[in-house]
C-alpha cells in the first residue's frame, strides 16, 4: 500500500474491516447430511445455532442415499456431520471409511460404551444419541400377552397366522435379527426366521404404523414396531388414533432374559469435513441435556446420555417407567447384517 495516499489507505483498511465479519459469519456454517426425517428436528438445529452462532445447512435423505452420496462426492464432499437412524448403516459407513474419528471427553463421559462405534488411538468413529426399542404389539381381543412376551415366541406355531411385520430387509428388522444372531447363534436364528415366515398373517408390507393399525383392526394378531411410532399414536388428538391404541397391548420382550432390542440414531463427523471443530461441537451438543430432552419429547425417542431423566408420558406409560434393554454392542449388531440378509433370502422372508 506504499503508493496509496493516506486517505485511500484508511478507506481500504476500513472496507477490509467491514468485510471481515461477513466472511467470518459465512465460515460459521455446518453442513449436516441427515437421515432424520422428523418434522420437529428443526427445533434442534435452531437451538444449536442460537447457542453457538453456527448456522446449519441440511441435506435430507434416507440412510442409504446419504452413504451413496458421500461415496460419490469423495474428497469434494461438503458434508461435516452425518446423522443416521440405524446401527447397521452406521456400521456400514464406518467400515467404508466415511467417518473421521473423534476424541471427546464430553462424548466419552456421556454416551455408554455399547452405543458407540469403533474406538482407536485416533478416537471413536460414531456415537449413538437416542434409542428406540423394538417392541411387540398385540390385539387384546385375539392374543394373550403371555404368548408373545419374547421374540422367540413370535416363531412358535401357537402364533401361526397372526404375525405381521414390515419387510425383513428393512434396517429396523435387520438390526433386530442381527441382535438375535448374537443371542441365539446363527443356526438357531435361521430356524427362528423360518418360524416367523410360517406364522405370517400376510406378506410383509408397509411401515411400523401400518403394522400397529392392522393389529388393531384384527387383520394381524401380533406385530413388531419401534416405540416412537406407538408414542405418536398415544399422544395424538385424533379419535381414530386413540381407538387404535385402545385395541392393542404393548410388550417389551425378553424382560426375563437378555432384554428388549434397541436400535439407535447416531452421528459422526464426515471424513472430509472442512469444519471438524464445529462438527465435534455439534455432536457434543447432541449429548447435552437440552438436546437429549428434545429427543425424548420432540420425537419420542429414549435419550442415551448418562444421568438424563425423561418426562414423556407416552414412553413412561408404555414401559411402566423403565425396562430392561439388551446390552450387546450395537456395532456388533451392524456387523451381522450381511449374514442375516443371506438367511432371509434362504427362508423366503420378503
mmCIF file of C-alpha atoms in Angstrom:
data_model
loop_
_atom_site.group_PDB
_atom_site.id
_atom_site.type_symbol
_atom_site.label_atom_id
_atom_site.label_comp_id
_atom_site.label_asym_id
_atom_site.label_seq_id
_atom_site.Cartn_x
_atom_site.Cartn_y
_atom_site.Cartn_z
ATOM 1 C CA UNK A 1 0.000 0.000 0.000
ATOM 2 C CA UNK A 2 3.059 2.351 -0.071
ATOM 3 C CA UNK A 3 1.891 4.075 -3.287
ATOM 4 C CA UNK A 4 -1.559 4.892 -1.888
ATOM 5 C CA UNK A 5 -2.463 8.196 -0.285
ATOM 6 C CA UNK A 6 -3.078 8.112 3.482
ATOM 7 C CA UNK A 7 -6.778 8.767 2.923
ATOM 8 C CA UNK A 8 -7.056 5.891 0.435
ATOM 9 C CA UNK A 9 -5.139 3.593 2.765
ATOM 10 C CA UNK A 10 -7.550 4.400 5.583
ATOM 11 C CA UNK A 11 -10.544 3.778 3.319
ATOM 12 C CA UNK A 12 -9.117 0.455 2.128
ATOM 13 C CA UNK A 13 -8.465 -0.728 5.680
ATOM 14 C CA UNK A 14 -11.977 0.303 6.714
ATOM 15 C CA UNK A 15 -13.520 -1.624 3.838
ATOM 16 C CA UNK A 16 -11.464 -4.706 4.669
ATOM 17 C CA UNK A 17 -12.579 -4.469 8.269
ATOM 18 C CA UNK A 18 -16.218 -4.091 7.217
ATOM 19 C CA UNK A 19 -15.997 -7.211 5.070
ATOM 20 C CA UNK A 20 -14.250 -9.353 7.686
ATOM 21 C CA UNK A 21 -17.300 -10.067 9.900
ATOM 22 C CA UNK A 22 -19.287 -11.160 6.839
ATOM 23 C CA UNK A 23 -16.550 -13.609 5.849
ATOM 24 C CA UNK A 24 -16.363 -14.945 9.383
ATOM 25 C CA UNK A 25 -20.151 -15.316 9.524
ATOM 26 C CA UNK A 26 -20.105 -17.243 6.271
ATOM 27 C CA UNK A 27 -17.424 -19.518 7.709
ATOM 28 C CA UNK A 28 -19.631 -20.408 10.711
ATOM 29 C CA UNK A 29 -21.696 -22.887 8.733
ATOM 30 C CA UNK A 30 -22.063 -26.599 9.353
ATOM 31 C CA UNK A 31 -23.233 -28.913 6.565
ATOM 32 C CA UNK A 32 -25.330 -31.726 8.007
ATOM 33 C CA UNK A 33 -26.361 -34.783 5.974
ATOM 34 C CA UNK A 34 -29.318 -36.175 7.885
ATOM 35 C CA UNK A 35 -31.469 -39.284 7.664
ATOM 36 C CA UNK A 36 -33.594 -37.897 10.494
ATOM 37 C CA UNK A 37 -36.757 -37.004 8.582
ATOM 38 C CA UNK A 38 -38.698 -35.860 11.645
ATOM 39 C CA UNK A 39 -40.561 -32.534 11.276
ATOM 40 C CA UNK A 40 -39.623 -31.209 14.686
ATOM 41 C CA UNK A 41 -35.865 -31.611 14.227
ATOM 42 C CA UNK A 42 -35.670 -28.011 13.027
ATOM 43 C CA UNK A 43 -36.016 -27.000 16.682
ATOM 44 C CA UNK A 44 -32.883 -28.987 17.490
ATOM 45 C CA UNK A 45 -30.845 -27.210 14.830
ATOM 46 C CA UNK A 46 -32.215 -23.813 15.827
ATOM 47 C CA UNK A 47 -31.217 -24.396 19.438
ATOM 48 C CA UNK A 48 -27.651 -25.203 18.368
ATOM 49 C CA UNK A 49 -27.435 -22.105 16.190
ATOM 50 C CA UNK A 50 -28.818 -19.932 18.952
ATOM 51 C CA UNK A 51 -26.260 -21.290 21.410
ATOM 52 C CA UNK A 52 -23.219 -21.139 19.122
ATOM 53 C CA UNK A 53 -23.922 -18.799 16.207
ATOM 54 C CA UNK A 54 -23.125 -21.652 13.812
ATOM 55 C CA UNK A 55 -25.649 -21.955 11.001
ATOM 56 C CA UNK A 56 -26.883 -25.388 9.902
ATOM 57 C CA UNK A 57 -27.297 -26.310 6.254
ATOM 58 C CA UNK A 58 -29.163 -29.602 5.885
ATOM 59 C CA UNK A 59 -29.239 -32.249 3.223
ATOM 60 C CA UNK A 60 -32.050 -34.713 3.951
ATOM 61 C CA UNK A 61 -32.144 -38.244 2.549
ATOM 62 C CA UNK A 62 -32.520 -41.788 3.805
ATOM 63 C CA UNK A 63 -29.545 -43.654 5.253
ATOM 64 C CA UNK A 64 -28.684 -45.495 2.049
ATOM 65 C CA UNK A 65 -28.968 -42.331 -0.037
ATOM 66 C CA UNK A 66 -26.625 -40.435 2.259
ATOM 67 C CA UNK A 67 -23.984 -43.153 2.114
ATOM 68 C CA UNK A 68 -24.192 -43.295 -1.678
ATOM 69 C CA UNK A 69 -23.860 -39.523 -1.908
ATOM 70 C CA UNK A 70 -20.815 -39.450 0.358
ATOM 71 C CA UNK A 71 -19.086 -42.088 -1.751
ATOM 72 C CA UNK A 72 -19.908 -40.263 -4.979
ATOM 73 C CA UNK A 73 -18.696 -36.896 -3.662
ATOM 74 C CA UNK A 74 -15.446 -38.286 -2.244
ATOM 75 C CA UNK A 75 -12.951 -35.687 -1.045
ATOM 76 C CA UNK A 76 -15.078 -32.922 -2.596
ATOM 77 C CA UNK A 77 -17.955 -33.615 -0.216
ATOM 78 C CA UNK A 78 -19.102 -30.551 1.744
ATOM 79 C CA UNK A 79 -20.565 -32.749 4.496
ATOM 80 C CA UNK A 80 -19.397 -32.036 8.044
ATOM 81 C CA UNK A 81 -21.799 -34.119 10.155
ATOM 82 C CA UNK A 82 -23.610 -37.352 9.273
ATOM 83 C CA UNK A 83 -26.791 -38.320 11.142
ATOM 84 C CA UNK A 84 -28.143 -41.851 10.570
ATOM 85 C CA UNK A 85 -31.003 -43.737 12.198
ATOM 86 C CA UNK A 86 -29.859 -47.342 12.252
ATOM 87 C CA UNK A 87 -26.971 -49.310 13.743
ATOM 88 C CA UNK A 88 -26.337 -51.324 10.591
ATOM 89 C CA UNK A 89 -25.990 -48.167 8.467
ATOM 90 C CA UNK A 90 -23.622 -46.575 10.980
ATOM 91 C CA UNK A 91 -21.515 -49.734 10.950
ATOM 92 C CA UNK A 92 -21.523 -49.825 7.146
ATOM 93 C CA UNK A 93 -20.351 -46.218 6.897
ATOM 94 C CA UNK A 94 -17.634 -46.912 9.465
ATOM 95 C CA UNK A 95 -16.368 -49.921 7.504
ATOM 96 C CA UNK A 96 -16.418 -47.885 4.277
ATOM 97 C CA UNK A 97 -14.216 -45.238 5.895
ATOM 98 C CA UNK A 98 -16.736 -42.404 5.645
ATOM 99 C CA UNK A 99 -16.264 -41.099 9.196
ATOM 100 C CA UNK A 100 -13.472 -39.175 10.900
ATOM 101 C CA UNK A 101 -12.665 -40.431 14.423
ATOM 102 C CA UNK A 102 -13.448 -38.033 17.261
ATOM 103 C CA UNK A 103 -11.618 -37.574 20.542
ATOM 104 C CA UNK A 104 -14.012 -36.014 23.034
ATOM 105 C CA UNK A 105 -14.105 -36.425 26.792
ATOM 106 C CA UNK A 106 -17.596 -34.894 26.738
ATOM 107 C CA UNK A 107 -18.897 -37.654 24.468
ATOM 108 C CA UNK A 108 -16.921 -40.425 26.155
ATOM 109 C CA UNK A 109 -18.346 -39.437 29.532
ATOM 110 C CA UNK A 110 -21.930 -39.059 28.269
ATOM 111 C CA UNK A 111 -22.504 -41.934 25.826
ATOM 112 C CA UNK A 112 -22.456 -45.571 27.069
ATOM 113 C CA UNK A 113 -19.705 -47.673 25.503
ATOM 114 C CA UNK A 114 -22.123 -50.153 23.865
ATOM 115 C CA UNK A 115 -23.748 -47.267 21.964
ATOM 116 C CA UNK A 116 -20.594 -46.122 20.196
ATOM 117 C CA UNK A 117 -18.653 -47.176 17.149
ATOM 118 C CA UNK A 118 -15.110 -48.474 16.916
ATOM 119 C CA UNK A 119 -12.580 -46.755 19.157
ATOM 120 C CA UNK A 120 -8.891 -46.441 18.295
ATOM 121 C CA UNK A 121 -5.980 -44.242 19.319
ATOM 122 C CA UNK A 122 -7.360 -41.586 16.946
ATOM 123 C CA UNK A 123 -10.775 -41.531 18.586
ATOM 124 C CA UNK A 124 -14.280 -43.007 18.196
ATOM 125 C CA UNK A 125 -15.912 -43.290 14.781
ATOM 126 C CA UNK A 126 -19.533 -42.544 15.765
ATOM 127 C CA UNK A 127 -21.839 -42.061 18.736
ATOM 128 C CA UNK A 128 -25.452 -43.006 19.431
ATOM 129 C CA UNK A 129 -27.618 -40.144 20.723
ATOM 130 C CA UNK A 130 -31.059 -41.727 21.080
ATOM 131 C CA UNK A 131 -32.616 -45.174 21.055
ATOM 132 C CA UNK A 132 -35.891 -46.740 20.056
ATOM 133 C CA UNK A 133 -36.970 -50.095 21.453
ATOM 134 C CA UNK A 134 -38.262 -52.772 19.030
ATOM 135 C CA UNK A 135 -41.371 -53.955 20.842
ATOM 136 C CA UNK A 136 -44.347 -56.240 20.260
ATOM 137 C CA UNK A 137 -47.936 -55.052 19.855
ATOM 138 C CA UNK A 138 -50.808 -57.492 20.048
ATOM 139 C CA UNK A 139 -54.560 -57.444 19.532
ATOM 140 C CA UNK A 140 -56.001 -57.681 23.039
ATOM 141 C CA UNK A 141 -59.139 -59.485 21.809
ATOM 142 C CA UNK A 142 -57.234 -62.176 19.876
ATOM 143 C CA UNK A 143 -53.906 -62.754 21.589
ATOM 144 C CA UNK A 144 -52.747 -63.352 25.138
ATOM 145 C CA UNK A 145 -49.811 -61.237 26.274
ATOM 146 C CA UNK A 146 -48.161 -64.325 27.758
ATOM 147 C CA UNK A 147 -47.938 -65.879 24.286
ATOM 148 C CA UNK A 148 -45.902 -63.007 22.802
ATOM 149 C CA UNK A 149 -43.671 -61.728 25.590
ATOM 150 C CA UNK A 150 -40.443 -62.976 23.989
ATOM 151 C CA UNK A 151 -39.088 -62.602 20.467
ATOM 152 C CA UNK A 152 -38.657 -66.363 20.301
ATOM 153 C CA UNK A 153 -42.407 -66.944 20.792
ATOM 154 C CA UNK A 154 -43.222 -64.991 17.636
ATOM 155 C CA UNK A 155 -41.927 -68.015 15.712
ATOM 156 C CA UNK A 156 -43.833 -70.558 17.831
ATOM 157 C CA UNK A 157 -46.609 -72.482 15.999
ATOM 158 C CA UNK A 158 -49.094 -71.202 18.601
ATOM 159 C CA UNK A 159 -48.906 -67.851 16.797
ATOM 160 C CA UNK A 160 -49.401 -69.257 13.296
ATOM 161 C CA UNK A 161 -51.313 -66.899 11.001
ATOM 162 C CA UNK A 162 -51.048 -63.989 13.429
ATOM 163 C CA UNK A 163 -47.745 -62.212 12.742
ATOM 164 C CA UNK A 164 -47.286 -59.041 10.702
ATOM 165 C CA UNK A 165 -44.052 -57.150 10.012
ATOM 166 C CA UNK A 166 -42.641 -54.691 7.565
ATOM 167 C CA UNK A 167 -40.023 -56.012 5.118
ATOM 168 C CA UNK A 168 -37.472 -58.301 6.697
ATOM 169 C CA UNK A 169 -34.752 -56.379 4.872
ATOM 170 C CA UNK A 170 -35.719 -53.049 6.388
ATOM 171 C CA UNK A 171 -32.885 -51.749 8.613
ATOM 172 C CA UNK A 172 -35.100 -51.862 11.740
ATOM 173 C CA UNK A 173 -35.664 -55.582 11.266
ATOM 174 C CA UNK A 174 -32.126 -56.305 10.105
ATOM 175 C CA UNK A 175 -30.862 -54.824 13.357
ATOM 176 C CA UNK A 176 -33.265 -56.917 15.449
ATOM 177 C CA UNK A 177 -32.333 -60.049 13.531
ATOM 178 C CA UNK A 178 -28.654 -59.204 13.871
ATOM 179 C CA UNK A 179 -29.128 -58.974 17.624
ATOM 180 C CA UNK A 180 -30.949 -62.302 17.668
ATOM 181 C CA UNK A 181 -27.969 -63.833 15.897
ATOM 182 C CA UNK A 182 -25.822 -62.765 18.853
ATOM 183 C CA UNK A 183 -28.280 -64.196 21.371
ATOM 184 C CA UNK A 184 -29.227 -67.451 19.631
ATOM 185 C CA UNK A 185 -26.331 -68.227 17.301
ATOM 186 C CA UNK A 186 -26.569 -68.416 13.515
ATOM 187 C CA UNK A 187 -28.195 -71.846 13.159
ATOM 188 C CA UNK A 188 -30.938 -71.156 15.686
ATOM 189 C CA UNK A 189 -31.544 -67.672 14.284
ATOM 190 C CA UNK A 190 -32.217 -69.082 10.833
ATOM 191 C CA UNK A 191 -34.661 -71.601 12.298
ATOM 192 C CA UNK A 192 -36.329 -68.733 14.155
ATOM 193 C CA UNK A 193 -36.619 -66.628 10.994
ATOM 194 C CA UNK A 194 -38.184 -69.573 9.178
ATOM 195 C CA UNK A 195 -40.724 -69.803 12.004
ATOM 196 C CA UNK A 196 -41.575 -66.111 11.588
ATOM 197 C CA UNK A 197 -42.264 -66.663 7.896
ATOM 198 C CA UNK A 198 -44.510 -69.629 8.726
ATOM 199 C CA UNK A 199 -46.531 -67.529 11.171
ATOM 200 C CA UNK A 200 -47.202 -64.578 8.852
ATOM 201 C CA UNK A 201 -50.779 -63.359 8.578
ATOM 202 C CA UNK A 202 -49.866 -61.645 5.288
ATOM 203 C CA UNK A 203 -46.800 -60.811 3.255
ATOM 204 C CA UNK A 204 -44.678 -58.052 4.810
ATOM 205 C CA UNK A 205 -45.924 -54.646 3.699
ATOM 206 C CA UNK A 206 -45.961 -51.042 4.893
ATOM 207 C CA UNK A 207 -44.219 -49.363 7.797
ATOM 208 C CA UNK A 208 -44.445 -49.782 11.543
ATOM 209 C CA UNK A 209 -47.572 -47.634 11.914
ATOM 210 C CA UNK A 210 -49.280 -49.847 9.336
ATOM 211 C CA UNK A 211 -48.476 -52.911 11.442
ATOM 212 C CA UNK A 212 -49.973 -51.296 14.563
ATOM 213 C CA UNK A 213 -53.185 -50.336 12.755
ATOM 214 C CA UNK A 214 -53.515 -53.758 11.129
ATOM 215 C CA UNK A 215 -53.152 -55.358 14.552
ATOM 216 C CA UNK A 216 -55.868 -53.096 15.959
ATOM 217 C CA UNK A 217 -58.195 -53.971 13.072
ATOM 218 C CA UNK A 218 -57.715 -57.720 13.632
ATOM 219 C CA UNK A 219 -56.041 -58.344 10.285
ATOM 220 C CA UNK A 220 -52.974 -59.239 12.355
ATOM 221 C CA UNK A 221 -52.779 -60.636 15.842
ATOM 222 C CA UNK A 222 -49.263 -59.504 16.692
ATOM 223 C CA UNK A 223 -46.640 -57.240 15.129
ATOM 224 C CA UNK A 224 -43.254 -55.597 15.629
ATOM 225 C CA UNK A 225 -42.807 -51.839 15.916
ATOM 226 C CA UNK A 226 -40.410 -49.221 17.169
ATOM 227 C CA UNK A 227 -41.567 -47.388 20.278
ATOM 228 C CA UNK A 228 -41.689 -43.895 18.807
ATOM 229 C CA UNK A 229 -44.407 -44.936 16.344
ATOM 230 C CA UNK A 230 -46.517 -46.092 19.272
ATOM 231 C CA UNK A 231 -45.836 -42.909 21.216
ATOM 232 C CA UNK A 232 -47.033 -40.786 18.295
ATOM 233 C CA UNK A 233 -50.378 -42.588 18.309
ATOM 234 C CA UNK A 234 -50.622 -42.386 22.092
ATOM 235 C CA UNK A 235 -50.032 -38.630 22.055
ATOM 236 C CA UNK A 236 -52.332 -37.966 19.105
ATOM 237 C CA UNK A 237 -55.537 -35.955 19.494
ATOM 238 C CA UNK A 238 -57.221 -37.835 16.642
ATOM 239 C CA UNK A 239 -60.070 -40.121 17.777
ATOM 240 C CA UNK A 240 -59.083 -42.779 15.252
ATOM 241 C CA UNK A 241 -55.564 -42.976 16.696
ATOM 242 C CA UNK A 242 -56.898 -43.278 20.229
ATOM 243 C CA UNK A 243 -59.217 -46.055 19.038
ATOM 244 C CA UNK A 244 -56.224 -47.949 17.642
ATOM 245 C CA UNK A 245 -54.365 -47.753 20.934
ATOM 246 C CA UNK A 246 -57.447 -48.918 22.860
ATOM 247 C CA UNK A 247 -57.367 -52.210 20.942
ATOM 248 C CA UNK A 248 -53.690 -53.105 21.196
ATOM 249 C CA UNK A 249 -51.400 -54.068 24.041
ATOM 250 C CA UNK A 250 -47.645 -53.456 24.181
ATOM 251 C CA UNK A 251 -44.928 -55.867 25.300
ATOM 252 C CA UNK A 252 -41.256 -55.133 25.906
ATOM 253 C CA UNK A 253 -39.958 -58.620 25.036
ATOM 254 C CA UNK A 254 -37.448 -60.761 26.910
ATOM 255 C CA UNK A 255 -37.588 -58.910 30.198
ATOM 256 C CA UNK A 256 -36.748 -62.174 31.976
ATOM 257 C CA UNK A 257 -33.736 -62.908 29.782
ATOM 258 C CA UNK A 258 -31.441 -60.606 27.788
ATOM 259 C CA UNK A 259 -33.808 -57.642 27.487
ATOM 260 C CA UNK A 260 -35.576 -55.799 24.682
ATOM 261 C CA UNK A 261 -33.707 -54.981 21.493
ATOM 262 C CA UNK A 262 -32.869 -51.307 20.989
ATOM 263 C CA UNK A 263 -31.743 -49.594 17.818
ATOM 264 C CA UNK A 264 -30.093 -46.197 17.713
ATOM 265 C CA UNK A 265 -29.970 -42.897 15.936
ATOM 266 C CA UNK A 266 -26.405 -41.651 15.880
ATOM 267 C CA UNK A 267 -23.979 -39.200 14.419
ATOM 268 C CA UNK A 268 -20.414 -38.831 13.212
ATOM 269 C CA UNK A 269 -18.016 -36.322 11.739
ATOM 270 C CA UNK A 270 -17.655 -36.744 7.987
ATOM 271 C CA UNK A 271 -14.222 -37.930 6.882
ATOM 272 C CA UNK A 272 -13.706 -34.983 4.548
ATOM 273 C CA UNK A 273 -15.235 -32.294 6.756
ATOM 274 C CA UNK A 274 -13.762 -28.831 6.342
ATOM 275 C CA UNK A 275 -15.155 -27.777 9.744
ATOM 276 C CA UNK A 276 -14.198 -30.594 12.111
ATOM 277 C CA UNK A 277 -14.108 -28.410 15.217
ATOM 278 C CA UNK A 278 -17.662 -27.190 14.579
ATOM 279 C CA UNK A 279 -18.747 -30.739 13.746
ATOM 280 C CA UNK A 280 -17.433 -32.075 17.050
ATOM 281 C CA UNK A 281 -19.116 -29.177 18.845
ATOM 282 C CA UNK A 282 -22.429 -30.199 17.260
ATOM 283 C CA UNK A 283 -22.046 -33.836 18.330
ATOM 284 C CA UNK A 284 -21.281 -32.703 21.863
ATOM 285 C CA UNK A 285 -24.402 -30.553 21.769
ATOM 286 C CA UNK A 286 -26.466 -33.640 20.860
ATOM 287 C CA UNK A 287 -25.296 -35.222 24.122
ATOM 288 C CA UNK A 288 -26.377 -32.195 26.159
ATOM 289 C CA UNK A 289 -29.407 -32.210 28.458
ATOM 290 C CA UNK A 290 -31.189 -29.764 26.136
ATOM 291 C CA UNK A 291 -30.813 -31.952 23.044
ATOM 292 C CA UNK A 292 -31.480 -35.187 24.919
ATOM 293 C CA UNK A 293 -34.720 -33.725 26.273
ATOM 294 C CA UNK A 294 -35.695 -32.888 22.708
ATOM 295 C CA UNK A 295 -35.120 -36.473 21.568
ATOM 296 C CA UNK A 296 -37.440 -37.648 24.349
ATOM 297 C CA UNK A 297 -40.202 -35.093 23.889
ATOM 298 C CA UNK A 298 -39.774 -33.913 20.311
ATOM 299 C CA UNK A 299 -39.648 -37.323 18.652
ATOM 300 C CA UNK A 300 -40.491 -39.813 21.410
ATOM 301 C CA UNK A 301 -37.041 -41.400 21.461
ATOM 302 C CA UNK A 302 -35.192 -42.656 24.511
ATOM 303 C CA UNK A 303 -32.255 -40.396 25.405
ATOM 304 C CA UNK A 304 -28.939 -42.171 25.959
ATOM 305 C CA UNK A 305 -26.696 -39.689 27.776
ATOM 306 C CA UNK A 306 -25.927 -40.753 31.318
ATOM 307 C CA UNK A 307 -27.937 -39.097 34.074
ATOM 308 C CA UNK A 308 -30.713 -37.767 31.822
ATOM 309 C CA UNK A 309 -34.267 -38.086 33.137
ATOM 310 C CA UNK A 310 -37.158 -38.081 30.677
ATOM 311 C CA UNK A 311 -40.637 -36.647 31.111
ATOM 312 C CA UNK A 312 -42.501 -38.143 28.157
ATOM 313 C CA UNK A 313 -45.828 -39.561 29.423
ATOM 314 C CA UNK A 314 -46.258 -41.898 26.435
ATOM 315 C CA UNK A 315 -42.828 -43.516 26.835
ATOM 316 C CA UNK A 316 -43.304 -43.790 30.589
ATOM 317 C CA UNK A 317 -46.784 -45.281 30.196
ATOM 318 C CA UNK A 318 -45.858 -47.960 27.655
ATOM 319 C CA UNK A 319 -42.744 -49.072 29.565
ATOM 320 C CA UNK A 320 -44.023 -48.677 33.112
ATOM 321 C CA UNK A 321 -41.306 -46.099 33.696
ATOM 322 C CA UNK A 322 -38.352 -48.323 32.803
ATOM 323 C CA UNK A 323 -37.460 -51.555 31.048
ATOM 324 C CA UNK A 324 -34.553 -53.940 30.652
ATOM 325 C CA UNK A 325 -32.689 -53.328 27.397
ATOM 326 C CA UNK A 326 -30.171 -55.663 25.815
ATOM 327 C CA UNK A 327 -26.553 -54.628 26.309
ATOM 328 C CA UNK A 328 -24.753 -56.130 23.324
ATOM 329 C CA UNK A 329 -22.724 -53.508 21.408
ATOM 330 C CA UNK A 330 -24.773 -52.062 18.567
ATOM 331 C CA UNK A 331 -21.689 -52.132 16.343
ATOM 332 C CA UNK A 332 -21.740 -55.942 16.581
ATOM 333 C CA UNK A 333 -25.388 -55.921 15.516
ATOM 334 C CA UNK A 334 -24.419 -53.957 12.417
ATOM 335 C CA UNK A 335 -21.682 -56.437 11.567
ATOM 336 C CA UNK A 336 -24.276 -59.222 11.323
ATOM 337 C CA UNK A 337 -26.400 -57.585 8.628
ATOM 338 C CA UNK A 338 -24.891 -59.382 5.629
ATOM 339 C CA UNK A 339 -25.161 -62.771 7.319
ATOM 340 C CA UNK A 340 -28.759 -62.069 8.329
ATOM 341 C CA UNK A 341 -29.756 -60.923 4.844
ATOM 342 C CA UNK A 342 -28.498 -64.200 3.441
ATOM 343 C CA UNK A 343 -30.651 -66.057 5.968
ATOM 344 C CA UNK A 344 -33.701 -64.021 4.939
ATOM 345 C CA UNK A 345 -33.122 -64.967 1.324
ATOM 346 C CA UNK A 346 -32.862 -68.654 2.203
ATOM 347 C CA UNK A 347 -36.032 -68.772 4.310
ATOM 348 C CA UNK A 348 -38.079 -66.643 1.894
ATOM 349 C CA UNK A 349 -38.640 -63.675 4.215
ATOM 350 C CA UNK A 350 -39.848 -60.906 1.892
#
